[in-house]
Amino acid sequence: MLAGNKISVRALVEFAARRGDLHRQFSPSPSAASGIEGHLQVQRSRPDSYQAEVPLQMHIGDLLISGRADGYDNATQCIEEIKTLYGSAENVPDNQRSAHWAQAKMYAWMQCWRLNLPHIKVALVYFDLNEERQYRLEQVHARTELDKECQGWVLAFLRWQNLQQARQRNCQQQLTKLAFPYPQMHRGQRLMSESVYKACVTGSQLLSEAPTGMGKTLATLFAALKAKSAGQIQRIFFLTAKTTGQHAAEDSLALLKKSAQALRSVTLSAQQRACLHSEVNCRGDVCPYARGFYDKLPKVREHAARIPLLTASTLADLGQQYEICPYYLAVEMARWCEVVVADMNYYFDITALLFALQQQFEWKVGLLIDECHNLIERGRMMYSAQLQRQWMLDSSRQVKGKLQQALKRVNRQWLAQVNVEPEQNYQLVVAINDKLLAAMQDVLREYSAQLQLSPDDPSLRGIMQDVFFQLNHFITIYGWFDEDYALDWQPGVKNKGCLTLRNISLRRLLAERFKHSHSAVLFSATLQPFHYYQQLLGIPEAKLQVVESPFDANQLSVFLHPRLSLRYQHRQQAIFPICQIVADQLRQTPGNAMLFVPSYGFLDDLLPILRDVIASLNVELIAQQRDMNNDQKADFLRQYSHKRNVLGLVVLGGVFSEGVDLPGEQLTGVFIASLGLPQYNPINHMMEQKLQRLFNDGYRYTYLYPGLQKVVQAAGRVIRTVNDTGYVHLLDNRFFQADIQQLLPDWWSTPKV
């Protein structure tokens, strides 16, 4: 929160002056541009004695408090705080209004001391952007009165700051002596740690390929913390694509904190997963964990600050103990911890929390991005948008008046935009026409206006709220529409199809995020070829590293099958041979195994035949189900921990293909059917053409590289420690091709036929 010993008025108020309930019911807020224009309208309406944008500073001890009051009228000695909104000021929640008053009072206090005023007027002005109407609230305060209240907030912050700075100094001293938690690093870990340290110290980017199971998480965190001890980075964001990666980071931090007990970390979980209430509804009148949140926060924050590792379970325990929301407690503690463990979305999404914090407090951040190959697909999802015509039709039946009319205009303009023959299944659209875009913006404005007037109207929640989010997201993404995007239309029943803004290349968007970090280390077991990741992730200048594997080729037997084709047209004929290969291997080498197949449809076809072929063997066959929840996934993996001769039938590229750690006898081998190539369909065909124009390598960028990535990740489940042994069967004759074998790990044994 601090930049040296400086703090903004806004940050000080957010820390010390907020009171009351957590109130997170959705209410549309003005865009930055609309807010600025609203402020200007209010300021232009003031007399000549009015000064806009008044810079204010105050020193209290070593702390510099600074801010900019929206306006001050010299004639009336009145300081103003302006807030823009849609609708009436009466609908502003009490906790927000109290924070607004606190900010205004801080500016009034600072102005009193600056001009030596015994009294001052304080005005809180709400400006309704829809009606262009001002709501003015005024108070008069003596300087002595403001002294008492504002000094109380400052002293509360200074007390906390002194505690945190003392802990941080202690942490820095401990990190200079930070020891690796094991007697020695193996060679690969040492080389990786050295490269990560250099990247963090020099403020550069590193793309590091390191084998699965070699201890990448521990090596990167150790090196980044050593760089922090040298004062080169202030915060470490460890970003993952899966919760298993978060658990690995927590385990590594638990080991490292033994020699740095002042170190603090927090894990940010998804709000849905962290919620302790029966439903995610963050309002004090509905949820007991939101009720009185800001009143409880100071005490809970002090308790949380004494806990070195704020994991999801630890935060849940605090939530239960104090009846306070663990999700928003974690968000608060992210300001005060040296390490934040979170999903990739928390830094790279459009409205990412960690990116916003980094911008607000100007931290020098070191990014550690685990299993970074996932960032391509995840990033494309973050920066794409879709509109279903059915949503518009359904929501228009739910509402009335101007909002209903606006939704009907969207529908009419949609039909004008997408004028295709009924039999046409897919169409690229050059651009959104101006009338459709204007109709979408009308819906946003009308919805915002109605929600402000009737915040509890049920017709404005549910699907109508979802439509608002989707339209807002779509318009935001459309503002970035360029050669790295495609706009396409897919049909539905009775022309109720969807428009999709589809991101093809992330290079510009992610490069912008990386620019704001001090350093970035991206690591994975599957980063071949490097140029594919450099180009799509927007890091063309990243230093490249291939970490030597600690595993020996003799640990893994790799088998190829030259007469077995898993091309789509040959798959049905391949089912029985696959079952025979699996049975022969399990008969020869009893133990736990996984068979990875290309799709759920193929799994359904293969399952009964496989069950018959292995019926005479002492093997328990289990199969992945569609849409398994977390408990079902954990139970599936638990079979491997507690039983022997288990054969799991799973989908390649699914939840069991990576992030699964089954060392020793828990997993002896895997069978991988097909190259894992994405399905051939109109969308992927379009992507291939676009990527061909962008990078002159459309087929490999669309199909081959993503497919082989899944294969290597699945094979990486077998050898997890230097003592493991096992086998991999690559069940597709295309693995004989030289260009495909070049993409397989160098340390694998020479394949056997």
Tab-separated table of C-alpha atoms in Angstrom, residues 28 55 82 101 110 119 339 394 410 448 454 522 535 568 587 664 683 697:
chain	number	residue	atom	x	y	z
A	28	PRO	CA	-23.240	-0.237	-12.815
A	55	PRO	CA	-3.397	19.459	-4.670
A	82	ILE	CA	-17.502	14.879	-6.300
A	101	TRP	CA	-17.482	11.550	3.719
A	110	MET	CA	-5.614	19.264	5.204
A	119	HIS	CA	-13.852	26.158	10.426
A	339	VAL	CA	3.991	-13.377	-1.859
A	394	ASP	CA	-35.280	-13.907	-23.214
A	410	VAL	CA	-30.485	-4.885	-30.620
A	448	SER	CA	-27.872	1.312	-15.551
A	454	SER	CA	-35.044	0.303	-8.683
A	522	LEU	CA	7.360	-18.274	-17.274
A	535	GLN	CA	5.199	-14.873	-30.287
A	568	TYR	CA	-10.130	-39.747	-37.056
A	587	ARG	CA	0.099	-58.591	-17.829
A	664	GLY	CA	6.466	-44.201	-7.023
A	683	ILE	CA	-13.473	-22.309	-36.091
A	697	ASP	CA	2.868	-21.422	-39.632
